[in-house]
């Protein structure tokens, strides 16, 4: 972990917890800014930067600071507009008998000292699968561009120029993660609870212990997929602190231990205490390892939020799935993945016109061009097969198409040290 990354997560924690930053050295502002943007936490970090600047503890050109402050204020304003539209969307859905359970987003923002500064471009809403069509109709009515449901996806993605991305979850996780990673554990066991938001509206979210289990597994899911960000760890720790006396810790700990994720959780708590300014009295007891904590932070720094900084992480989730498989399954791995994959083949072979149009934009002119675009896709596939740019295994059975790289090997070694297999 570099010094500038350590400075960034310290300043982030001060902004998140409302603490006055105290530094005994000069920070590399440009590097801190870069890391905070890479992690998606710049607006919270800026709160600390502003306090340092106002107290003449930060060397930065006045024009640069003023420009950043103006951008910050504009982002806050846009986030307010986005939130207003999202609230109207939820009300419309609820009025049309589409029960909405909001995941993360505002629920997490409320735990920060300055909620408006935890800015996210997406909103996750859990709905019942039977309400999918009605929900899509309402999204279209609001001017969202609704993407087709992916063959292996558990959520519908819709984009809006002001409201950002809305993900309508039909299940908390996709089938493969729920089955192999989470062993089909009943993740929702409580009634949803009502919370008040800024404009006196009320929204539903998961029950308190359900909410912590979801938040922890969401953090773990990203870590195991390609990479987790420091914000996801902060969210989980703030949730633990806020609801410490209301959480069913026996259920939470039992779940994490059964899934072999307790070491990851323990080391995240250790990171919170050692690097993110949490008081150990506000978090559960744990055991952690300094070397492993540093390795997790290294992985976060190198990967950026969701591992986007390292393209070589692509394919890591399937490597983990294979290594994890025998923890809970008695089937043969390749046969299992082949059966799972083949259930999706019709959607993969004949993608939705909107999906196909992403590669062949001329399809947007008329749906009658679908056969031409489909044939175009097949010809391109044949050419790639001849050139050996792809393999039939990628389409027939992804279990036989595992990607290898030094970065994947490095991450798998960390996974094994955390005993997450």
mmCIF file of C-alpha atoms in Angstrom:
data_model
loop_
_atom_site.group_PDB
_atom_site.id
_atom_site.type_symbol
_atom_site.label_atom_id
_atom_site.label_comp_id
_atom_site.label_asym_id
_atom_site.label_seq_id
_atom_site.Cartn_x
_atom_site.Cartn_y
_atom_site.Cartn_z
ATOM 1 C CA UNK A 1 0.000 0.000 0.000
ATOM 2 C CA UNK A 2 1.446 3.346 -1.020
ATOM 3 C CA UNK A 3 1.588 6.331 1.320
ATOM 4 C CA UNK A 4 -0.783 8.323 -0.906
ATOM 5 C CA UNK A 5 -3.378 5.525 -0.768
ATOM 6 C CA UNK A 6 -3.032 5.329 3.016
ATOM 7 C CA UNK A 7 -3.521 9.114 3.161
ATOM 8 C CA UNK A 8 -6.582 8.859 0.948
ATOM 9 C CA UNK A 9 -8.349 6.214 3.044
ATOM 10 C CA UNK A 10 -7.514 8.184 6.204
ATOM 11 C CA UNK A 11 -9.060 11.350 4.747
ATOM 12 C CA UNK A 12 -12.019 9.316 3.504
ATOM 13 C CA UNK A 13 -12.617 7.944 6.985
ATOM 14 C CA UNK A 14 -12.446 11.442 8.497
ATOM 15 C CA UNK A 15 -15.037 12.656 6.014
ATOM 16 C CA UNK A 16 -17.266 9.622 6.547
ATOM 17 C CA UNK A 17 -17.133 9.823 10.348
ATOM 18 C CA UNK A 18 -17.068 13.623 10.639
ATOM 19 C CA UNK A 19 -13.594 13.760 12.195
ATOM 20 C CA UNK A 20 -11.042 16.542 11.929
ATOM 21 C CA UNK A 21 -8.090 15.277 9.871
ATOM 22 C CA UNK A 22 -4.719 15.523 11.613
ATOM 23 C CA UNK A 23 -1.623 14.987 9.472
ATOM 24 C CA UNK A 24 2.033 15.154 10.451
ATOM 25 C CA UNK A 25 3.317 15.125 6.868
ATOM 26 C CA UNK A 26 2.681 16.748 3.507
ATOM 27 C CA UNK A 27 0.300 14.758 1.351
ATOM 28 C CA UNK A 28 0.620 14.194 -2.398
ATOM 29 C CA UNK A 29 -2.667 15.883 -3.288
ATOM 30 C CA UNK A 30 -2.776 14.775 -6.931
ATOM 31 C CA UNK A 31 -2.161 11.133 -5.963
ATOM 32 C CA UNK A 32 -4.815 11.328 -3.214
ATOM 33 C CA UNK A 33 -7.264 12.803 -5.708
ATOM 34 C CA UNK A 34 -6.453 10.039 -8.213
ATOM 35 C CA UNK A 35 -6.980 7.271 -5.646
ATOM 36 C CA UNK A 36 -10.242 8.773 -4.383
ATOM 37 C CA UNK A 37 -11.613 9.027 -7.918
ATOM 38 C CA UNK A 38 -10.520 5.456 -8.623
ATOM 39 C CA UNK A 39 -12.383 4.310 -5.501
ATOM 40 C CA UNK A 40 -15.474 6.447 -6.127
ATOM 41 C CA UNK A 41 -15.135 8.312 -2.801
ATOM 42 C CA UNK A 42 -13.843 11.720 -3.886
ATOM 43 C CA UNK A 43 -16.799 13.702 -2.517
ATOM 44 C CA UNK A 44 -16.322 12.310 0.984
ATOM 45 C CA UNK A 45 -12.559 12.817 0.769
ATOM 46 C CA UNK A 46 -13.162 16.413 -0.340
ATOM 47 C CA UNK A 47 -14.769 17.168 3.033
ATOM 48 C CA UNK A 48 -11.400 16.462 4.672
ATOM 49 C CA UNK A 49 -9.470 18.259 1.933
ATOM 50 C CA UNK A 50 -11.600 21.353 2.504
ATOM 51 C CA UNK A 51 -10.919 21.315 6.250
ATOM 52 C CA UNK A 52 -7.191 21.056 5.614
ATOM 53 C CA UNK A 53 -7.342 23.849 3.033
ATOM 54 C CA UNK A 54 -9.395 26.145 5.295
ATOM 55 C CA UNK A 55 -6.839 25.619 8.083
ATOM 56 C CA UNK A 56 -3.909 26.349 5.736
ATOM 57 C CA UNK A 57 -2.670 22.756 6.116
ATOM 58 C CA UNK A 58 -2.769 21.886 2.439
ATOM 59 C CA UNK A 59 -0.520 23.158 -0.329
ATOM 60 C CA UNK A 60 -2.731 23.501 -3.374
ATOM 61 C CA UNK A 61 -3.223 26.236 -5.945
ATOM 62 C CA UNK A 62 -6.249 28.398 -5.101
ATOM 63 C CA UNK A 63 -7.666 28.161 -8.606
ATOM 64 C CA UNK A 64 -7.430 24.364 -8.562
ATOM 65 C CA UNK A 65 -9.161 24.197 -5.192
ATOM 66 C CA UNK A 66 -11.930 26.588 -6.236
ATOM 67 C CA UNK A 67 -12.528 24.580 -9.398
ATOM 68 C CA UNK A 68 -12.760 21.355 -7.402
ATOM 69 C CA UNK A 69 -15.123 22.990 -4.913
ATOM 70 C CA UNK A 70 -17.402 24.157 -7.738
ATOM 71 C CA UNK A 71 -17.420 20.673 -9.242
ATOM 72 C CA UNK A 72 -18.192 19.276 -5.800
ATOM 73 C CA UNK A 73 -21.190 21.575 -5.347
ATOM 74 C CA UNK A 74 -22.461 20.740 -8.835
ATOM 75 C CA UNK A 75 -22.235 17.021 -8.067
ATOM 76 C CA UNK A 76 -24.192 17.491 -4.835
ATOM 77 C CA UNK A 77 -26.881 19.399 -6.720
ATOM 78 C CA UNK A 78 -27.132 16.728 -9.403
ATOM 79 C CA UNK A 79 -27.307 14.017 -6.762
ATOM 80 C CA UNK A 80 -30.216 15.850 -5.125
ATOM 81 C CA UNK A 81 -32.034 15.937 -8.462
ATOM 82 C CA UNK A 82 -31.306 12.258 -8.991
ATOM 83 C CA UNK A 83 -32.632 11.342 -5.547
ATOM 84 C CA UNK A 84 -35.817 13.351 -6.109
ATOM 85 C CA UNK A 85 -36.529 11.471 -9.348
ATOM 86 C CA UNK A 86 -35.778 8.108 -7.727
ATOM 87 C CA UNK A 87 -38.256 8.854 -4.924
ATOM 88 C CA UNK A 88 -40.927 9.691 -7.494
ATOM 89 C CA UNK A 89 -40.151 6.473 -9.364
ATOM 90 C CA UNK A 90 -40.463 4.393 -6.198
ATOM 91 C CA UNK A 91 -43.783 6.063 -5.348
ATOM 92 C CA UNK A 92 -45.097 5.339 -8.838
ATOM 93 C CA UNK A 93 -44.017 1.706 -8.557
ATOM 94 C CA UNK A 94 -45.590 1.343 -5.133
ATOM 95 C CA UNK A 95 -48.820 3.021 -6.305
ATOM 96 C CA UNK A 96 -48.977 0.387 -9.041
ATOM 97 C CA UNK A 97 -48.605 -2.483 -6.571
ATOM 98 C CA UNK A 98 -44.901 -3.064 -7.262
ATOM 99 C CA UNK A 99 -43.427 -3.476 -3.797
ATOM 100 C CA UNK A 100 -39.934 -1.943 -3.682
ATOM 101 C CA UNK A 101 -37.207 -2.878 -1.225
ATOM 102 C CA UNK A 102 -34.296 -0.455 -1.595
ATOM 103 C CA UNK A 103 -30.846 -2.001 -1.270
ATOM 104 C CA UNK A 104 -27.765 0.069 -0.324
ATOM 105 C CA UNK A 105 -27.874 3.593 -1.804
ATOM 106 C CA UNK A 106 -29.688 5.998 0.487
ATOM 107 C CA UNK A 107 -29.813 3.391 3.231
ATOM 108 C CA UNK A 108 -26.014 3.467 3.400
ATOM 109 C CA UNK A 109 -25.695 7.207 2.762
ATOM 110 C CA UNK A 110 -27.709 7.892 5.924
ATOM 111 C CA UNK A 111 -24.946 6.252 7.979
ATOM 112 C CA UNK A 112 -22.349 8.807 6.839
ATOM 113 C CA UNK A 113 -21.802 12.079 8.715
ATOM 114 C CA UNK A 114 -22.586 13.936 5.478
ATOM 115 C CA UNK A 115 -25.012 11.666 3.578
ATOM 116 C CA UNK A 116 -25.120 13.901 0.487
ATOM 117 C CA UNK A 117 -21.428 13.192 -0.114
ATOM 118 C CA UNK A 118 -21.813 9.440 -0.492
ATOM 119 C CA UNK A 119 -22.713 9.759 -4.146
ATOM 120 C CA UNK A 120 -23.586 6.699 -6.182
ATOM 121 C CA UNK A 121 -24.696 6.614 -9.794
ATOM 122 C CA UNK A 122 -26.979 3.607 -9.326
ATOM 123 C CA UNK A 123 -30.019 2.607 -7.290
ATOM 124 C CA UNK A 124 -30.707 -1.035 -6.435
ATOM 125 C CA UNK A 125 -34.328 -2.056 -5.872
ATOM 126 C CA UNK A 126 -35.526 -5.575 -5.055
ATOM 127 C CA UNK A 127 -38.912 -6.458 -6.550
ATOM 128 C CA UNK A 128 -40.903 -9.663 -6.899
ATOM 129 C CA UNK A 129 -40.276 -11.399 -10.242
ATOM 130 C CA UNK A 130 -44.013 -11.450 -11.000
ATOM 131 C CA UNK A 131 -43.969 -7.619 -11.097
ATOM 132 C CA UNK A 132 -41.186 -7.413 -13.687
ATOM 133 C CA UNK A 133 -43.295 -6.362 -16.675
ATOM 134 C CA UNK A 134 -45.244 -3.757 -14.716
ATOM 135 C CA UNK A 135 -41.999 -2.301 -13.350
ATOM 136 C CA UNK A 136 -40.422 -2.142 -16.825
ATOM 137 C CA UNK A 137 -43.487 -0.325 -18.187
ATOM 138 C CA UNK A 138 -43.150 2.298 -15.447
ATOM 139 C CA UNK A 139 -39.414 2.705 -16.083
ATOM 140 C CA UNK A 140 -40.173 3.300 -19.761
ATOM 141 C CA UNK A 141 -42.850 5.812 -18.771
ATOM 142 C CA UNK A 142 -40.234 7.710 -16.730
ATOM 143 C CA UNK A 143 -37.895 7.877 -19.730
ATOM 144 C CA UNK A 144 -35.432 5.150 -18.721
ATOM 145 C CA UNK A 145 -33.571 3.158 -21.348
ATOM 146 C CA UNK A 146 -34.285 -0.371 -20.133
ATOM 147 C CA UNK A 147 -31.674 -2.969 -21.049
ATOM 148 C CA UNK A 148 -32.703 -6.595 -21.681
ATOM 149 C CA UNK A 149 -32.216 -9.020 -18.808
ATOM 150 C CA UNK A 150 -28.859 -10.744 -19.333
ATOM 151 C CA UNK A 151 -28.774 -14.517 -19.725
ATOM 152 C CA UNK A 152 -27.018 -15.041 -16.383
ATOM 153 C CA UNK A 153 -28.131 -11.854 -14.640
ATOM 154 C CA UNK A 154 -30.469 -11.431 -11.666
ATOM 155 C CA UNK A 155 -31.292 -7.787 -12.332
ATOM 156 C CA UNK A 156 -32.656 -5.497 -15.022
ATOM 157 C CA UNK A 157 -30.536 -2.426 -15.754
ATOM 158 C CA UNK A 158 -32.183 0.860 -16.743
ATOM 159 C CA UNK A 159 -30.416 4.156 -17.480
ATOM 160 C CA UNK A 160 -31.713 7.721 -17.191
ATOM 161 C CA UNK A 161 -29.853 10.981 -17.975
ATOM 162 C CA UNK A 162 -30.718 12.458 -14.558
ATOM 163 C CA UNK A 163 -31.699 9.527 -12.320
ATOM 164 C CA UNK A 164 -28.637 7.499 -13.337
ATOM 165 C CA UNK A 165 -28.729 3.705 -13.275
ATOM 166 C CA UNK A 166 -31.563 1.750 -11.676
ATOM 167 C CA UNK A 167 -31.077 -1.978 -11.147
ATOM 168 C CA UNK A 168 -34.287 -3.915 -10.572
ATOM 169 C CA UNK A 169 -33.259 -7.053 -8.707
ATOM 170 C CA UNK A 170 -35.454 -10.102 -9.189
ATOM 171 C CA UNK A 171 -33.214 -11.941 -6.703
ATOM 172 C CA UNK A 172 -30.444 -10.677 -4.443
ATOM 173 C CA UNK A 173 -27.769 -12.556 -6.422
ATOM 174 C CA UNK A 174 -27.479 -14.554 -9.607
ATOM 175 C CA UNK A 175 -28.088 -18.291 -9.577
ATOM 176 C CA UNK A 176 -24.434 -19.355 -9.644
ATOM 177 C CA UNK A 177 -23.428 -17.117 -6.730
ATOM 178 C CA UNK A 178 -26.433 -18.136 -4.627
ATOM 179 C CA UNK A 179 -25.816 -21.831 -5.248
ATOM 180 C CA UNK A 180 -22.003 -22.182 -5.194
ATOM 181 C CA UNK A 181 -20.820 -19.139 -3.248
ATOM 182 C CA UNK A 182 -23.689 -18.736 -0.755
ATOM 183 C CA UNK A 183 -24.985 -22.332 -0.586
ATOM 184 C CA UNK A 184 -28.621 -21.250 -1.081
ATOM 185 C CA UNK A 185 -28.832 -19.880 2.444
ATOM 186 C CA UNK A 186 -32.103 -18.049 3.159
ATOM 187 C CA UNK A 187 -30.735 -14.513 3.087
ATOM 188 C CA UNK A 188 -34.063 -12.825 3.807
ATOM 189 C CA UNK A 189 -35.679 -13.968 7.058
ATOM 190 C CA UNK A 190 -37.103 -10.700 8.392
ATOM 191 C CA UNK A 191 -39.889 -8.348 7.409
ATOM 192 C CA UNK A 192 -38.746 -5.298 5.496
ATOM 193 C CA UNK A 193 -38.522 -2.148 7.614
ATOM 194 C CA UNK A 194 -39.614 1.382 6.810
ATOM 195 C CA UNK A 195 -37.068 4.210 6.882
ATOM 196 C CA UNK A 196 -37.600 7.937 6.433
ATOM 197 C CA UNK A 197 -35.502 9.764 3.863
ATOM 198 C CA UNK A 198 -34.573 13.417 3.490
ATOM 199 C CA UNK A 199 -37.736 14.748 1.851
ATOM 200 C CA UNK A 200 -40.003 13.108 4.473
ATOM 201 C CA UNK A 201 -40.743 10.194 2.177
ATOM 202 C CA UNK A 202 -40.694 6.643 3.465
ATOM 203 C CA UNK A 203 -39.025 3.721 1.714
ATOM 204 C CA UNK A 204 -38.739 0.025 2.461
ATOM 205 C CA UNK A 205 -35.453 -1.733 3.028
ATOM 206 C CA UNK A 206 -34.247 -5.048 4.418
ATOM 207 C CA UNK A 207 -34.624 -5.921 8.080
ATOM 208 C CA UNK A 208 -31.655 -5.009 10.255
ATOM 209 C CA UNK A 209 -29.871 -8.383 10.376
ATOM 210 C CA UNK A 210 -30.889 -9.232 6.811
ATOM 211 C CA UNK A 211 -29.434 -5.856 5.854
ATOM 212 C CA UNK A 212 -26.055 -6.584 7.451
ATOM 213 C CA UNK A 213 -25.837 -10.033 5.858
ATOM 214 C CA UNK A 214 -26.679 -8.520 2.470
ATOM 215 C CA UNK A 215 -24.176 -5.685 2.936
ATOM 216 C CA UNK A 216 -21.428 -8.114 3.966
ATOM 217 C CA UNK A 217 -22.136 -10.556 1.129
ATOM 218 C CA UNK A 218 -22.388 -7.700 -1.365
ATOM 219 C CA UNK A 219 -18.924 -6.582 -0.281
ATOM 220 C CA UNK A 220 -17.653 -10.175 -0.503
ATOM 221 C CA UNK A 221 -19.310 -10.694 -3.898
ATOM 222 C CA UNK A 222 -17.376 -7.772 -5.360
ATOM 223 C CA UNK A 223 -14.153 -8.935 -3.725
ATOM 224 C CA UNK A 224 -14.600 -12.389 -5.254
ATOM 225 C CA UNK A 225 -15.811 -11.136 -8.639
ATOM 226 C CA UNK A 226 -13.018 -8.743 -9.556
ATOM 227 C CA UNK A 227 -12.379 -6.392 -6.653
ATOM 228 C CA UNK A 228 -14.013 -4.505 -3.823
ATOM 229 C CA UNK A 229 -13.626 -0.796 -3.089
ATOM 230 C CA UNK A 230 -12.890 0.920 0.208
ATOM 231 C CA UNK A 231 -16.420 2.361 0.223
ATOM 232 C CA UNK A 232 -18.021 -1.089 0.379
ATOM 233 C CA UNK A 233 -15.919 -1.884 3.443
ATOM 234 C CA UNK A 234 -16.821 1.482 5.003
ATOM 235 C CA UNK A 235 -20.527 0.817 4.341
ATOM 236 C CA UNK A 236 -20.363 -2.519 6.138
ATOM 237 C CA UNK A 237 -18.504 -1.124 9.149
ATOM 238 C CA UNK A 238 -20.794 1.897 9.494
ATOM 239 C CA UNK A 239 -23.780 -0.456 9.367
ATOM 240 C CA UNK A 240 -22.279 -2.616 12.118
ATOM 241 C CA UNK A 241 -21.667 0.460 14.244
ATOM 242 C CA UNK A 242 -25.093 2.015 13.674
ATOM 243 C CA UNK A 243 -27.105 -1.124 14.482
ATOM 244 C CA UNK A 244 -24.666 -2.830 16.840
ATOM 245 C CA UNK A 245 -27.277 -3.406 19.576
ATOM 246 C CA UNK A 246 -30.034 -4.514 17.192
ATOM 247 C CA UNK A 247 -28.175 -6.994 15.002
ATOM 248 C CA UNK A 248 -28.634 -10.704 15.618
ATOM 249 C CA UNK A 249 -24.905 -11.369 15.855
ATOM 250 C CA UNK A 250 -25.368 -15.100 16.443
ATOM 251 C CA UNK A 251 -27.128 -15.457 13.094
ATOM 252 C CA UNK A 252 -24.654 -13.207 11.289
ATOM 253 C CA UNK A 253 -21.574 -14.952 12.682
ATOM 254 C CA UNK A 254 -23.033 -18.394 12.044
ATOM 255 C CA UNK A 255 -23.755 -17.458 8.426
ATOM 256 C CA UNK A 256 -20.274 -16.045 7.789
ATOM 257 C CA UNK A 257 -18.588 -19.029 9.441
ATOM 258 C CA UNK A 258 -20.650 -21.542 7.467
ATOM 259 C CA UNK A 259 -19.777 -19.790 4.195
ATOM 260 C CA UNK A 260 -16.085 -19.506 5.171
ATOM 261 C CA UNK A 261 -16.129 -15.731 4.991
ATOM 262 C CA UNK A 262 -15.540 -14.911 8.649
ATOM 263 C CA UNK A 263 -11.780 -14.290 8.190
ATOM 264 C CA UNK A 264 -12.482 -11.740 5.485
ATOM 265 C CA UNK A 265 -15.033 -10.004 7.735
ATOM 266 C CA UNK A 266 -12.633 -10.061 10.701
ATOM 267 C CA UNK A 267 -9.829 -8.521 8.674
ATOM 268 C CA UNK A 268 -12.182 -5.836 7.327
ATOM 269 C CA UNK A 269 -13.036 -4.968 10.926
ATOM 270 C CA UNK A 270 -9.306 -4.832 11.650
ATOM 271 C CA UNK A 271 -8.846 -2.450 8.711
ATOM 272 C CA UNK A 272 -11.619 -0.300 10.131
ATOM 273 C CA UNK A 273 -9.887 0.021 13.480
ATOM 274 C CA UNK A 274 -6.306 0.366 12.238
ATOM 275 C CA UNK A 275 -6.843 2.526 9.147
ATOM 276 C CA UNK A 276 -10.381 3.957 9.140
ATOM 277 C CA UNK A 277 -10.631 5.546 12.593
ATOM 278 C CA UNK A 278 -13.252 3.197 14.061
ATOM 279 C CA UNK A 279 -13.314 2.639 17.810
ATOM 280 C CA UNK A 280 -13.035 -1.055 18.637
ATOM 281 C CA UNK A 281 -15.879 -0.617 21.133
ATOM 282 C CA UNK A 282 -18.252 0.093 18.234
ATOM 283 C CA UNK A 283 -17.448 -3.075 16.276
ATOM 284 C CA UNK A 284 -17.652 -6.796 17.121
ATOM 285 C CA UNK A 285 -14.738 -8.679 18.613
ATOM 286 C CA UNK A 286 -12.475 -10.256 16.026
ATOM 287 C CA UNK A 287 -9.054 -11.608 15.213
ATOM 288 C CA UNK A 288 -7.086 -10.213 12.304
ATOM 289 C CA UNK A 289 -3.685 -10.399 10.669
ATOM 290 C CA UNK A 290 -1.653 -7.309 9.763
ATOM 291 C CA UNK A 291 -0.107 -8.977 6.708
ATOM 292 C CA UNK A 292 -3.501 -10.041 5.365
ATOM 293 C CA UNK A 293 -5.032 -6.631 6.055
ATOM 294 C CA UNK A 294 -2.241 -5.020 4.051
ATOM 295 C CA UNK A 295 -2.766 -7.541 1.242
ATOM 296 C CA UNK A 296 -6.492 -6.693 1.102
ATOM 297 C CA UNK A 297 -5.700 -2.967 0.962
ATOM 298 C CA UNK A 298 -3.081 -3.613 -1.742
ATOM 299 C CA UNK A 299 -5.723 -5.464 -3.743
ATOM 300 C CA UNK A 300 -8.138 -2.540 -3.319
ATOM 301 C CA UNK A 301 -5.514 0.014 -4.347
ATOM 302 C CA UNK A 302 -4.321 -1.915 -7.402
ATOM 303 C CA UNK A 303 -7.779 -2.812 -8.633
ATOM 304 C CA UNK A 304 -9.684 0.380 -7.977
ATOM 305 C CA UNK A 305 -13.396 0.122 -7.295
ATOM 306 C CA UNK A 306 -14.714 -3.225 -8.609
ATOM 307 C CA UNK A 307 -11.256 -4.104 -9.978
ATOM 308 C CA UNK A 308 -11.635 -1.844 -13.025
ATOM 309 C CA UNK A 309 -7.973 -0.789 -13.001
ATOM 310 C CA UNK A 310 -6.689 -4.287 -13.820
ATOM 311 C CA UNK A 311 -8.216 -5.862 -16.921
ATOM 312 C CA UNK A 312 -6.356 -9.082 -16.142
ATOM 313 C CA UNK A 313 -8.831 -9.723 -13.312
ATOM 314 C CA UNK A 314 -11.440 -10.675 -15.892
ATOM 315 C CA UNK A 315 -12.335 -14.312 -15.357
ATOM 316 C CA UNK A 316 -11.337 -14.397 -11.693
ATOM 317 C CA UNK A 317 -14.886 -15.206 -10.542
ATOM 318 C CA UNK A 318 -14.942 -18.441 -12.565
ATOM 319 C CA UNK A 319 -11.528 -19.402 -11.155
ATOM 320 C CA UNK A 320 -12.907 -18.865 -7.664
ATOM 321 C CA UNK A 321 -16.125 -20.730 -8.462
ATOM 322 C CA UNK A 322 -14.117 -23.781 -9.552
ATOM 323 C CA UNK A 323 -11.919 -23.659 -6.430
ATOM 324 C CA UNK A 324 -14.970 -23.143 -4.219
ATOM 325 C CA UNK A 325 -17.230 -25.734 -5.841
ATOM 326 C CA UNK A 326 -16.523 -28.777 -3.690
ATOM 327 C CA UNK A 327 -17.114 -26.890 -0.444
ATOM 328 C CA UNK A 328 -20.865 -27.446 -0.745
ATOM 329 C CA UNK A 329 -21.410 -29.515 -3.911
ATOM 330 C CA UNK A 330 -21.078 -33.219 -4.635
ATOM 331 C CA UNK A 331 -21.551 -32.890 -8.416
ATOM 332 C CA UNK A 332 -18.774 -32.907 -10.997
ATOM 333 C CA UNK A 333 -17.797 -29.290 -11.629
ATOM 334 C CA UNK A 334 -17.629 -29.287 -15.441
ATOM 335 C CA UNK A 335 -20.963 -31.088 -15.753
ATOM 336 C CA UNK A 336 -22.581 -28.690 -13.280
ATOM 337 C CA UNK A 337 -21.378 -25.572 -15.115
ATOM 338 C CA UNK A 338 -22.331 -27.071 -18.482
ATOM 339 C CA UNK A 339 -25.874 -27.757 -17.250
ATOM 340 C CA UNK A 340 -26.150 -24.265 -15.720
ATOM 341 C CA UNK A 341 -24.832 -22.673 -18.915
ATOM 342 C CA UNK A 342 -27.024 -24.689 -21.290
ATOM 343 C CA UNK A 343 -30.161 -23.441 -19.538
ATOM 344 C CA UNK A 344 -29.113 -19.981 -20.722
ATOM 345 C CA UNK A 345 -28.157 -20.969 -24.283
ATOM 346 C CA UNK A 346 -31.365 -19.885 -26.038
ATOM 347 C CA UNK A 347 -30.897 -16.356 -24.701
ATOM 348 C CA UNK A 348 -27.198 -16.455 -25.595
ATOM 349 C CA UNK A 349 -27.738 -17.793 -29.127
ATOM 350 C CA UNK A 350 -30.687 -15.507 -29.828
ATOM 351 C CA UNK A 351 -29.982 -12.323 -27.854
ATOM 352 C CA UNK A 352 -32.559 -9.594 -27.364
ATOM 353 C CA UNK A 353 -32.566 -7.049 -30.239
ATOM 354 C CA UNK A 354 -31.336 -4.328 -27.852
ATOM 355 C CA UNK A 355 -28.399 -6.520 -26.838
ATOM 356 C CA UNK A 356 -27.523 -7.323 -30.437
ATOM 357 C CA UNK A 357 -27.827 -3.645 -31.387
ATOM 358 C CA UNK A 358 -24.953 -2.810 -29.030
ATOM 359 C CA UNK A 359 -22.613 -4.582 -31.477
ATOM 360 C CA UNK A 360 -24.562 -3.828 -34.654
ATOM 361 C CA UNK A 361 -26.055 -0.321 -34.326
ATOM 362 C CA UNK A 362 -27.842 -0.534 -37.676
ATOM 363 C CA UNK A 363 -30.364 -2.847 -35.950
ATOM 364 C CA UNK A 364 -31.750 0.218 -34.132
ATOM 365 C CA UNK A 365 -33.199 1.439 -37.460
ATOM 366 C CA UNK A 366 -35.666 -1.442 -37.741
ATOM 367 C CA UNK A 367 -36.385 -4.739 -35.947
ATOM 368 C CA UNK A 368 -36.694 -6.299 -39.413
ATOM 369 C CA UNK A 369 -32.891 -6.151 -39.597
ATOM 370 C CA UNK A 370 -32.568 -8.680 -36.740
ATOM 371 C CA UNK A 371 -31.898 -11.718 -39.032
ATOM 372 C CA UNK A 372 -29.165 -9.786 -40.829
ATOM 373 C CA UNK A 373 -27.521 -8.708 -37.549
ATOM 374 C CA UNK A 374 -27.803 -12.265 -36.187
ATOM 375 C CA UNK A 375 -26.132 -13.669 -39.322
ATOM 376 C CA UNK A 376 -23.495 -10.934 -39.112
ATOM 377 C CA UNK A 377 -22.771 -12.082 -35.551
ATOM 378 C CA UNK A 378 -22.398 -15.731 -36.626
ATOM 379 C CA UNK A 379 -20.019 -14.771 -39.461
ATOM 380 C CA UNK A 380 -17.929 -12.718 -37.029
ATOM 381 C CA UNK A 381 -17.828 -15.676 -34.620
ATOM 382 C CA UNK A 382 -16.647 -18.037 -37.397
ATOM 383 C CA UNK A 383 -13.902 -15.593 -38.392
ATOM 384 C CA UNK A 384 -12.763 -15.309 -34.743
ATOM 385 C CA UNK A 385 -12.731 -19.102 -34.437
ATOM 386 C CA UNK A 386 -10.598 -19.418 -37.580
ATOM 387 C CA UNK A 387 -8.231 -16.730 -36.304
ATOM 388 C CA UNK A 388 -8.270 -18.464 -32.860
ATOM 389 C CA UNK A 389 -9.310 -15.215 -31.185
ATOM 390 C CA UNK A 390 -11.985 -17.184 -29.339
ATOM 391 C CA UNK A 391 -12.904 -20.783 -28.550
ATOM 392 C CA UNK A 392 -16.071 -22.840 -28.812
ATOM 393 C CA UNK A 393 -15.617 -23.729 -25.153
ATOM 394 C CA UNK A 394 -16.506 -20.131 -24.329
ATOM 395 C CA UNK A 395 -19.964 -20.833 -25.728
ATOM 396 C CA UNK A 396 -20.410 -24.539 -25.020
ATOM 397 C CA UNK A 397 -19.013 -24.673 -21.472
ATOM 398 C CA UNK A 398 -17.256 -21.722 -19.781
ATOM 399 C CA UNK A 399 -15.788 -24.122 -17.206
ATOM 400 C CA UNK A 400 -13.283 -25.156 -19.886
ATOM 401 C CA UNK A 401 -12.350 -21.563 -20.693
ATOM 402 C CA UNK A 402 -10.624 -20.478 -17.487
ATOM 403 C CA UNK A 403 -8.376 -17.450 -17.899
ATOM 404 C CA UNK A 404 -4.890 -17.549 -16.372
ATOM 405 C CA UNK A 405 -2.819 -14.534 -15.339
ATOM 406 C CA UNK A 406 -0.335 -13.522 -12.661
ATOM 407 C CA UNK A 407 -2.948 -11.182 -11.188
ATOM 408 C CA UNK A 408 -5.531 -13.969 -10.906
ATOM 409 C CA UNK A 409 -2.888 -16.193 -9.277
ATOM 410 C CA UNK A 410 -2.034 -13.389 -6.823
ATOM 411 C CA UNK A 411 -5.669 -12.934 -5.890
ATOM 412 C CA UNK A 412 -6.292 -16.669 -5.526
ATOM 413 C CA UNK A 413 -3.358 -16.856 -3.121
ATOM 414 C CA UNK A 414 -4.971 -14.134 -0.988
ATOM 415 C CA UNK A 415 -8.286 -16.011 -1.121
ATOM 416 C CA UNK A 416 -6.585 -19.134 0.192
ATOM 417 C CA UNK A 417 -4.851 -17.207 2.977
ATOM 418 C CA UNK A 418 -8.301 -15.985 3.998
ATOM 419 C CA UNK A 419 -9.596 -19.592 3.895
ATOM 420 C CA UNK A 420 -12.466 -18.528 1.612
ATOM 421 C CA UNK A 421 -12.355 -21.680 -0.519
#
